[in-house]
Coordinates of C-alpha atoms in Angstrom, one line a residue:
M1 CA 0.0 0.0 0.1
Q2 CA 2.1 2.9 -1.2
S3 CA -0.2 5.8 -1.6
S4 CA -2.6 5.3 1.2
T5 CA 0.2 5.4 3.8
K6 CA 1.8 8.5 2.6
D7 CA -1.2 10.5 1.0
I8 CA -3.9 10.2 3.7
N9 CA -4.5 13.9 3.7
Q10 CA -7.7 14.0 1.2
P11 CA -11.0 13.2 2.8
L12 CA -13.2 10.5 1.3
L13 CA -15.4 11.9 -1.4
D14 CA -13.9 15.4 -1.4
S15 CA -16.1 17.6 -3.4
K16 CA -13.0 19.6 -4.5
S17 CA -10.9 16.8 -5.8
P18 CA -10.7 16.5 -9.4
S19 CA -12.7 13.7 -11.3
I20 CA -11.1 11.4 -13.6
T21 CA -13.5 10.2 -16.3
T22 CA -13.5 7.9 -19.2
N23 CA -16.0 6.6 -21.9
R24 CA -16.5 2.9 -21.0
P25 CA -18.7 0.4 -22.8
H26 CA -20.4 -0.8 -19.8
G27 CA -22.1 2.3 -18.5
S28 CA -23.2 1.5 -15.0
T29 CA -20.0 2.4 -13.2
D30 CA -19.6 5.5 -15.6
E31 CA -23.1 6.6 -14.6
L32 CA -22.2 6.5 -10.9
E33 CA -19.0 8.4 -11.3
N34 CA -20.8 11.0 -13.6
I35 CA -23.5 11.6 -10.8
L36 CA -21.0 11.8 -8.0
S37 CA -19.1 14.5 -10.0
D38 CA -22.3 16.5 -11.1
I39 CA -22.3 19.4 -8.8
T40 CA -25.2 21.0 -10.5
V41 CA -27.5 18.4 -8.8
P42 CA -28.1 19.1 -5.1
F43 CA -26.0 16.9 -2.9
S44 CA -28.8 14.9 -1.2
Q45 CA -30.3 14.0 -4.5
R46 CA -26.7 12.9 -5.7
M47 CA -26.3 10.5 -2.9
W48 CA -29.8 9.2 -3.1
I49 CA -29.4 8.2 -6.8
A50 CA -25.9 6.9 -6.3
T51 CA -26.8 4.9 -3.3
R52 CA -29.5 3.1 -5.4
I53 CA -26.9 2.3 -8.1
E54 CA -24.1 1.2 -5.9
S55 CA -26.6 -0.9 -3.8
K56 CA -27.7 -2.7 -6.8
L57 CA -24.3 -3.5 -7.9
L58 CA -23.3 -4.7 -4.6
F59 CA -26.2 -7.0 -4.0
K60 CA -25.8 -8.5 -7.4
L61 CA -22.2 -9.5 -6.3
A62 CA -22.8 -10.2 -2.6
A63 CA -25.9 -12.4 -2.7
P64 CA -24.6 -15.2 -5.0
A65 CA -21.2 -15.0 -3.1
V66 CA -22.9 -15.6 0.3
I67 CA -24.7 -18.8 -1.2
V68 CA -21.3 -20.0 -2.7
Y69 CA -19.6 -19.9 0.7
M70 CA -22.5 -21.1 2.8
I71 CA -22.7 -24.2 0.4
N72 CA -18.9 -24.7 0.6
Y73 CA -19.3 -24.7 4.6
L74 CA -22.4 -27.2 4.3
M75 CA -20.3 -29.6 2.3
S76 CA -17.7 -29.8 5.0
M77 CA -20.4 -30.0 7.6
S78 CA -22.3 -32.9 6.0
T79 CA -19.0 -34.7 5.8
N80 CA -18.5 -34.3 9.5
I81 CA -22.1 -35.4 10.1
S82 CA -21.6 -38.6 7.9
C83 CA -18.4 -39.5 9.8
G84 CA -20.2 -38.9 13.1
Q85 CA -22.7 -41.5 12.3
L86 CA -19.8 -44.0 12.5
G87 CA -18.9 -43.4 16.0
N88 CA -17.2 -40.9 18.2
L89 CA -13.7 -41.6 17.1
E90 CA -14.7 -41.1 13.6
L91 CA -16.3 -37.8 14.5
A92 CA -13.2 -36.6 16.4
A93 CA -11.1 -37.6 13.5
S94 CA -13.0 -35.9 10.8
S95 CA -13.5 -32.8 13.0
L96 CA -9.6 -32.7 13.8
G97 CA -8.8 -33.0 10.0
N98 CA -11.4 -30.7 8.8
T99 CA -10.9 -27.8 11.3
G100 CA -7.1 -28.4 11.9
I101 CA -5.2 -29.4 8.8
Q102 CA -7.7 -28.8 6.2
M103 CA -8.6 -25.2 7.4
F104 CA -5.0 -24.5 7.5
A105 CA -4.7 -25.3 3.8
Y106 CA -7.9 -23.6 2.9
G107 CA -6.8 -20.4 4.5
L108 CA -3.4 -20.5 2.9
M109 CA -4.7 -21.2 -0.5
L110 CA -7.6 -18.8 -0.5
G111 CA -5.2 -16.1 0.8
M112 CA -3.0 -16.7 -2.1
G113 CA -5.8 -16.6 -4.5
S114 CA -6.5 -13.0 -3.2
A115 CA -3.7 -11.8 -5.6
V116 CA -5.8 -12.6 -8.5
E117 CA -8.7 -10.7 -6.9
T118 CA -6.5 -7.4 -6.8
L119 CA -4.9 -7.8 -10.3
C120 CA -8.0 -9.2 -12.1
G121 CA -10.4 -6.5 -10.6
Q122 CA -8.2 -3.8 -11.8
A123 CA -7.5 -5.1 -15.0
Y124 CA -11.0 -5.7 -15.8
G125 CA -11.8 -2.0 -14.9
A126 CA -8.9 -0.9 -17.1
Q127 CA -10.4 -2.9 -20.0
K128 CA -7.1 -5.0 -19.9
Y129 CA -9.4 -8.1 -20.4
E130 CA -6.9 -10.6 -21.9
M131 CA -4.7 -10.1 -18.7
L132 CA -7.2 -11.8 -16.4
G133 CA -6.7 -15.1 -18.0
I134 CA -3.0 -14.7 -17.8
Y135 CA -3.4 -13.8 -14.0
L136 CA -5.8 -16.7 -13.6
Q137 CA -3.0 -19.2 -15.1
K138 CA -0.2 -17.6 -13.1
S139 CA -2.1 -18.1 -9.8
T140 CA -3.1 -21.7 -10.5
I141 CA 0.6 -22.5 -11.3
L142 CA 1.8 -21.0 -7.9
L143 CA -1.1 -22.6 -5.9
T144 CA -0.4 -25.9 -7.5
L145 CA 3.3 -25.7 -6.5
T146 CA 2.2 -24.8 -3.0
G147 CA -0.2 -27.8 -3.0
I148 CA 2.8 -30.2 -3.6
L149 CA 4.2 -28.7 -0.3
L150 CA 1.1 -29.0 1.4
S151 CA 0.7 -32.7 0.4
I152 CA 3.7 -33.5 2.5
I153 CA 2.2 -32.1 5.6
Y154 CA -1.2 -34.3 4.8
I155 CA 1.1 -37.4 4.4
F156 CA 2.8 -36.9 7.6
S157 CA -0.4 -35.7 9.4
R158 CA -0.2 -38.7 12.0
K159 CA 3.3 -37.8 13.3
I160 CA 2.4 -34.0 13.4
L161 CA -0.8 -34.5 15.3
I162 CA 1.0 -36.8 17.8
F163 CA 3.9 -34.3 18.1
L164 CA 1.0 -31.4 18.9
G165 CA -0.3 -33.7 21.7
E166 CA -3.2 -35.7 20.0
S167 CA -3.8 -39.2 21.2
P168 CA -2.2 -42.0 18.8
E169 CA -5.7 -43.5 18.3
I170 CA -7.3 -40.0 17.2
A171 CA -4.2 -39.2 15.2
S172 CA -4.2 -42.4 13.3
A173 CA -7.8 -42.1 12.4
A174 CA -7.4 -38.3 11.5
S175 CA -4.4 -39.2 9.2
I176 CA -6.6 -41.6 7.2
F177 CA -9.4 -38.9 6.7
V178 CA -6.6 -36.3 5.8
F179 CA -4.9 -38.5 3.2
G180 CA -8.4 -38.6 1.2
L181 CA -8.1 -34.8 1.2
I182 CA -5.0 -34.7 -0.7
P183 CA -6.8 -34.3 -4.1
Q184 CA -8.9 -31.4 -2.5
I185 CA -5.6 -29.4 -2.1
F186 CA -5.1 -29.3 -5.9
A187 CA -8.9 -28.7 -6.3
Y188 CA -8.3 -25.4 -4.1
A189 CA -5.3 -24.6 -6.3
V190 CA -7.7 -24.3 -9.4
N191 CA -11.0 -23.2 -7.7
F192 CA -9.8 -20.1 -5.9
P193 CA -8.1 -18.5 -8.8
I194 CA -11.1 -19.3 -10.9
Q195 CA -13.5 -18.0 -8.3
K196 CA -11.7 -14.6 -8.1
F197 CA -11.3 -14.3 -12.1
M198 CA -15.2 -14.7 -12.2
Q199 CA -15.9 -12.3 -9.4
A200 CA -13.7 -9.6 -11.0
Q201 CA -16.3 -9.9 -14.0
S202 CA -19.2 -9.8 -11.6
I203 CA -20.0 -13.4 -12.8
I204 CA -21.0 -15.1 -9.4
A205 CA -24.5 -16.5 -10.0
P206 CA -23.1 -19.5 -12.1
S207 CA -20.8 -20.4 -9.1
A208 CA -23.8 -20.4 -6.9
Y209 CA -25.7 -22.8 -9.1
I210 CA -22.8 -25.1 -9.5
S211 CA -22.2 -25.2 -5.7
A212 CA -25.8 -26.0 -5.1
V213 CA -26.1 -28.8 -7.5
T214 CA -22.7 -30.0 -6.2
L215 CA -24.1 -30.1 -2.6
I216 CA -26.9 -32.5 -3.6
I217 CA -24.6 -34.7 -5.3
H218 CA -22.1 -34.8 -2.6
V219 CA -24.8 -35.6 0.1
F220 CA -25.8 -38.6 -1.9
L221 CA -22.3 -39.8 -2.7
S222 CA -21.4 -39.5 1.0
W223 CA -24.4 -41.6 2.1
L224 CA -23.6 -44.1 -0.6
T225 CA -20.0 -44.4 0.1
V226 CA -20.1 -44.4 4.0
Y227 CA -23.1 -46.2 4.8
K228 CA -23.7 -48.5 1.7
L229 CA -20.3 -49.3 0.4
G230 CA -18.8 -49.0 4.1
F231 CA -15.5 -47.0 3.0
G232 CA -15.7 -45.2 6.2
L233 CA -13.4 -42.2 6.9
L234 CA -11.3 -42.5 3.7
G235 CA -14.3 -42.8 1.6
A236 CA -16.0 -39.8 3.3
S237 CA -13.0 -37.5 2.6
L238 CA -12.5 -38.9 -1.0
V239 CA -16.1 -37.9 -1.7
L240 CA -15.4 -34.5 -0.3
S241 CA -12.4 -34.1 -2.6
F242 CA -14.3 -35.3 -5.5
S243 CA -17.1 -32.8 -5.0
W244 CA -14.6 -29.9 -5.0
W245 CA -13.2 -31.2 -8.4
I246 CA -16.8 -31.3 -9.7
V247 CA -17.1 -27.5 -8.8
V248 CA -13.7 -26.8 -10.4
I249 CA -14.5 -28.6 -13.7
A250 CA -17.9 -27.2 -14.1
Q251 CA -16.6 -23.7 -13.6
F252 CA -13.8 -24.0 -16.0
V253 CA -16.2 -25.4 -18.5
Y254 CA -18.4 -22.3 -18.0
I255 CA -15.4 -20.0 -18.6
V256 CA -14.4 -21.7 -21.8
K257 CA -17.9 -22.0 -23.2
S258 CA -19.5 -18.9 -21.9
E259 CA -19.7 -15.8 -24.2
K260 CA -19.3 -13.6 -21.2
C261 CA -15.6 -14.8 -20.7
R262 CA -14.6 -14.8 -24.5
Y263 CA -12.3 -11.7 -24.0
T264 CA -11.0 -12.5 -20.7
W265 CA -10.1 -16.2 -21.4
R266 CA -8.0 -16.5 -24.7
G267 CA -6.7 -20.0 -23.8
F268 CA -3.5 -21.3 -22.2
S269 CA -0.5 -19.0 -22.6
A270 CA 3.3 -19.2 -22.1
Q271 CA 3.1 -15.7 -20.7
A272 CA 1.7 -17.3 -17.5
F273 CA 5.1 -18.6 -16.5
T274 CA 6.8 -15.2 -16.7
G275 CA 7.2 -13.0 -13.7
L276 CA 6.2 -15.8 -11.3
P277 CA 8.5 -14.6 -8.5
A278 CA 7.0 -11.1 -8.2
F279 CA 3.4 -12.6 -8.6
F280 CA 4.4 -15.0 -5.5
K281 CA 5.4 -12.0 -3.4
L282 CA 1.9 -10.6 -3.7
S283 CA 0.2 -13.9 -3.4
A284 CA 2.3 -14.6 -0.2
A285 CA 1.3 -11.2 1.2
S286 CA -2.3 -12.1 0.6
A287 CA -1.9 -15.5 2.1
V288 CA -0.2 -14.2 5.3
M289 CA -2.9 -11.4 5.9
L290 CA -5.7 -13.9 5.8
C291 CA -3.8 -16.5 7.9
L292 CA -3.0 -14.3 10.5
E293 CA -6.9 -13.4 11.0
T294 CA -7.6 -17.1 10.9
W295 CA -5.0 -18.3 13.4
Y296 CA -6.1 -15.4 15.7
L297 CA -9.4 -17.2 16.2
Q298 CA -7.9 -20.5 16.5
L299 CA -5.5 -19.2 19.3
L300 CA -8.8 -18.1 21.1
V301 CA -9.8 -21.7 21.5
L302 CA -6.3 -22.9 22.3
L303 CA -5.8 -20.6 25.1
A304 CA -9.4 -21.5 26.4
G305 CA -8.2 -25.2 26.7
L306 CA -5.6 -23.8 29.3
L307 CA -8.1 -22.5 31.7
E308 CA -9.1 -24.0 35.1
N309 CA -12.4 -25.3 33.7
P310 CA -11.4 -26.0 30.1
Q311 CA -14.4 -28.1 29.2
L312 CA -17.0 -25.4 30.1
A313 CA -14.8 -22.7 28.3
L314 CA -14.4 -24.8 25.2
D315 CA -18.0 -25.7 25.0
S316 CA -19.2 -22.1 25.5
L317 CA -16.6 -20.7 23.0
S318 CA -17.3 -23.3 20.5
I319 CA -21.0 -22.4 20.6
C320 CA -20.2 -18.7 20.3
M321 CA -17.6 -19.4 17.5
S322 CA -20.3 -21.4 15.4
I323 CA -22.7 -18.4 15.8
V324 CA -20.0 -15.9 14.5
G325 CA -19.2 -18.4 11.8
W326 CA -22.7 -18.4 10.4
A327 CA -22.9 -14.6 10.7
F328 CA -19.6 -14.2 9.0
M329 CA -20.8 -16.2 6.0
T330 CA -23.1 -13.4 5.1
I331 CA -20.4 -10.6 5.7
V332 CA -17.8 -12.5 3.6
G333 CA -20.1 -12.0 0.7
F334 CA -19.7 -8.3 1.1
N335 CA -15.9 -8.8 1.3
A336 CA -15.9 -10.1 -2.1
A337 CA -18.3 -7.5 -3.4
A338 CA -16.2 -4.7 -1.8
S339 CA -12.9 -6.2 -3.3
V340 CA -14.5 -6.4 -7.0
R341 CA -16.2 -3.0 -6.8
V342 CA -13.2 -1.1 -5.5
G343 CA -10.7 -2.9 -7.9
N344 CA -13.1 -2.4 -11.0
E345 CA -13.5 1.4 -10.2
L346 CA -9.8 2.1 -9.7
G347 CA -9.0 0.3 -12.9
S348 CA -11.8 2.2 -14.5
K349 CA -10.2 5.6 -13.4
H350 CA -13.1 6.2 -11.1
P351 CA -11.8 7.4 -7.8
K352 CA -15.3 8.9 -6.4
S353 CA -17.0 5.7 -7.4
A354 CA -14.2 3.6 -5.6
A355 CA -14.4 5.8 -2.5
F356 CA -18.5 5.8 -2.5
S357 CA -18.4 2.1 -2.9
V358 CA -16.5 1.9 0.4
I359 CA -19.1 3.9 2.2
V360 CA -22.1 2.0 1.0
V361 CA -20.8 -1.4 1.6
N362 CA -19.7 -0.7 5.1
S363 CA -23.1 0.8 5.8
I364 CA -25.2 -2.2 4.4
S365 CA -22.9 -4.7 6.2
L366 CA -23.2 -2.6 9.7
I367 CA -26.9 -2.4 9.6
I368 CA -27.2 -6.1 8.8
S369 CA -25.0 -7.0 11.6
V370 CA -26.6 -4.7 14.3
I371 CA -29.9 -6.4 13.4
V372 CA -28.3 -9.8 14.1
A373 CA -26.6 -8.6 17.2
I374 CA -30.0 -7.2 18.6
I375 CA -31.6 -10.6 17.8
L376 CA -28.8 -12.4 19.4
L377 CA -29.0 -10.3 22.6
T378 CA -32.7 -10.9 22.8
L379 CA -32.1 -14.6 22.8
R380 CA -29.0 -14.8 24.8
D381 CA -30.7 -17.1 27.5
V382 CA -31.9 -19.8 25.0
V383 CA -29.5 -19.5 21.9
S384 CA -27.3 -22.3 23.3
Y385 CA -30.0 -24.8 23.5
I386 CA -29.8 -25.1 19.7
F387 CA -26.4 -26.7 20.2
T388 CA -26.5 -28.3 23.7
E389 CA -29.1 -28.9 26.6
G390 CA -26.6 -28.3 29.5
E391 CA -27.7 -25.3 31.8
E392 CA -24.2 -24.4 32.8
V393 CA -23.0 -23.9 29.2
A394 CA -26.2 -22.0 28.7
A395 CA -25.2 -19.6 31.4
A396 CA -21.8 -19.2 30.1
V397 CA -22.9 -18.5 26.6
S398 CA -25.5 -16.1 27.9
D399 CA -22.6 -14.2 29.8
L400 CA -20.4 -14.1 26.6
C401 CA -23.4 -12.9 24.4
P402 CA -22.5 -9.2 25.0
L403 CA -19.0 -9.7 23.6
L404 CA -20.4 -12.0 21.0
A405 CA -22.7 -9.3 19.8
I406 CA -19.7 -6.6 19.7
T407 CA -17.7 -9.2 17.6
I408 CA -20.5 -9.6 15.2
I409 CA -20.7 -5.9 14.7
L410 CA -17.1 -5.4 14.3
N411 CA -16.9 -8.4 11.9
S412 CA -19.3 -6.3 9.8
V413 CA -16.7 -3.8 9.2
Q414 CA -13.4 -5.5 9.5
P415 CA -13.7 -8.0 6.8
V416 CA -15.2 -5.7 4.3
M417 CA -12.3 -3.5 5.0
S418 CA -10.1 -6.4 4.2
G419 CA -11.7 -6.7 1.0
V420 CA -11.2 -3.1 0.3
A421 CA -7.7 -3.7 1.0
V422 CA -7.3 -6.6 -1.5
G423 CA -9.1 -4.5 -4.1
C424 CA -6.5 -1.8 -3.7
G425 CA -3.6 -4.1 -3.3
W426 CA -2.9 -3.0 0.3
Q427 CA -2.1 -6.7 1.4
A428 CA 1.4 -6.2 2.8
F429 CA 0.2 -3.0 4.8
V430 CA -2.6 -5.0 6.2
T431 CA -0.3 -7.8 7.2
K432 CA 1.7 -5.4 9.4
V433 CA -1.5 -4.0 11.0
N434 CA -2.6 -7.5 11.8
V435 CA 0.7 -8.5 13.4
G436 CA 0.7 -5.3 15.5
C437 CA -3.0 -5.4 16.6
Y438 CA -3.7 -9.2 16.9
Y439 CA -0.5 -10.6 18.1
L440 CA 1.3 -7.7 20.1
V441 CA -2.0 -6.3 21.5
G442 CA -4.8 -8.7 21.5
I443 CA -3.4 -11.9 22.7
P444 CA -1.1 -10.5 25.4
F445 CA -4.0 -8.5 26.7
G446 CA -6.2 -11.6 26.4
V447 CA -3.9 -13.7 28.4
I448 CA -3.5 -11.0 31.0
L449 CA -7.3 -10.7 31.5
G450 CA -8.0 -14.2 31.3
F451 CA -5.3 -15.8 33.6
Y452 CA -3.9 -12.8 35.6
F453 CA -7.2 -11.4 36.4
N454 CA -9.1 -14.7 36.4
L455 CA -11.7 -13.6 33.9
G456 CA -11.6 -16.8 32.1
A457 CA -12.9 -17.1 28.5
K458 CA -14.4 -13.7 28.9
G459 CA -11.1 -12.2 29.7
I460 CA -9.4 -13.9 26.6
W461 CA -12.2 -12.8 24.4
S462 CA -12.2 -9.3 25.7
G463 CA -8.4 -8.9 25.1
M464 CA -8.6 -10.3 21.7
L465 CA -11.7 -8.3 21.0
C466 CA -9.4 -5.2 21.7
G467 CA -7.0 -6.3 19.0
T468 CA -9.9 -6.7 16.5
A469 CA -11.2 -3.2 17.3
M470 CA -7.7 -1.6 17.1
Q471 CA -7.3 -3.1 13.6
T472 CA -10.7 -2.1 12.6
I473 CA -10.3 1.4 13.6
I474 CA -6.8 1.8 11.8
L475 CA -8.2 0.3 8.5
L476 CA -11.3 2.8 8.7
W477 CA -9.0 5.7 9.4
V478 CA -6.5 5.0 6.6
T479 CA -9.3 4.1 4.2
F480 CA -11.4 7.0 4.7
R481 CA -8.4 9.4 4.5
T482 CA -7.0 7.9 1.4
D483 CA -6.6 10.1 -1.9
W484 CA -8.4 8.0 -4.2
N485 CA -7.1 9.9 -7.2
K486 CA -3.6 8.6 -6.3
E487 CA -5.0 5.1 -5.6
V488 CA -6.2 5.3 -9.3
E489 CA -2.6 6.2 -10.5
E490 CA -1.1 3.3 -8.2
S491 CA -3.5 0.8 -9.9
L492 CA -2.5 1.8 -13.3
K493 CA 1.2 1.6 -12.5
R494 CA 0.5 -1.8 -10.9
L495 CA -1.3 -3.1 -14.2
D496 CA 1.5 -1.6 -16.4
E497 CA 4.0 -3.4 -14.1
W498 CA 2.2 -6.8 -14.2
G499 CA 1.3 -7.1 -17.8
R500 CA 1.8 -5.6 -21.4
E501 CA -0.4 -3.0 -22.7
D502 CA -3.3 -5.0 -24.6
K503 CA -5.3 -3.4 -27.3
K504 CA -8.8 -2.7 -25.6
Q505 CA -11.5 -4.9 -26.8
P506 CA -15.2 -4.0 -26.6
L507 CA -16.9 -5.9 -23.7
L508 CA -19.9 -8.1 -24.3
S509 CA -22.8 -7.0 -22.3

């Protein structure tokens, strides 16, 4: 993030800032920029018209994205349910494999795929359509190489789990489950770049349809493989891997056959093998940014297991984290939408539209989260009974609900701001912010409150919540003080650096 840390002296939507306009074939974003720049129209009227336009664009992106993430979440959950029917050992093994080793790979690969989100979004806005296919191939190559390294971790998962303190019995069962997930790694390597490639062009609905059909196939194959054919843990994980490959193949066929992608996908190119070290640098920054956030939440659970009453702490936190997870599935759709909208507008040389998109997406996300938080506080005494009948756990969850509500509200802003950061290419800066706020403030403060002041799980969560709040405030301050005209210049410099100047092609509407 070169300009935003140095040039933060211009307020968001400064009426005095110069407007950069271009004639573009897809007129919706041009219309938004023109409205925001037209000072002859009263300010309130401009804001109302612009909000309607931007909201329509955002929901068109966010709604299908939410469906995709929900269905992906349900596929893993249904696999756990199938394994749980086999016995407690199988449930523990699949849960450990899914939430431990598999989630590590998922976060790493998804984070690396965010480099495509930055470059494809800005290239699409700049009408350098052919470069989207090149970036897709570059990312797939790098993620496949990363997948080979991750496969080694999967192969030696039993020894790794035993080293981390798991019982040999659970570790052995989990290693069998994880072995069947090796093909899934390489599905990730192709899926995430494809997903970001399509999102950059506002093509999300096909992924939602594909995921919905795949979920039905996945549930049937899991039932057939686990219950009827008796293949157990290995069969369940292989079905999960196979289902991810169905998604990948179907999406790739859509890209090759669809008229909407005929300018952005020109076939395989040797250019994809050039500039990989520099591309890896941006991919690694994206991966670290996302992984630091994922590990932060995992450490919350790890620390809770060290308390005096670990079972109660883990049970209550597990329920709260499940609620946060479901709420997060909605917000993550706006994360994707924010990244696409900001990237497209910067590439289109529309600074006012990019800035306005940040305002609208944060406002919508915040409103939704406040409503969810109010409902949660209203049901704080009974919400835990959805998961368990224990009264002691219900009381602990009720006590944590105020913190849970604050977390949900903060999560309405923080992931969206991360999406904005990806759209602008600020991954390296956000990584530094995450390290400082999460690991130098949040975790130490949580340990002090939880252990030294004997506040237990509530203290740990309070401390780590402080780190999240600090990170959110910093990202908001930097974003809303960013000079968006300079961000446009930076996006154009980035595109010139990453790819050759291509002759602009008309976009098929």
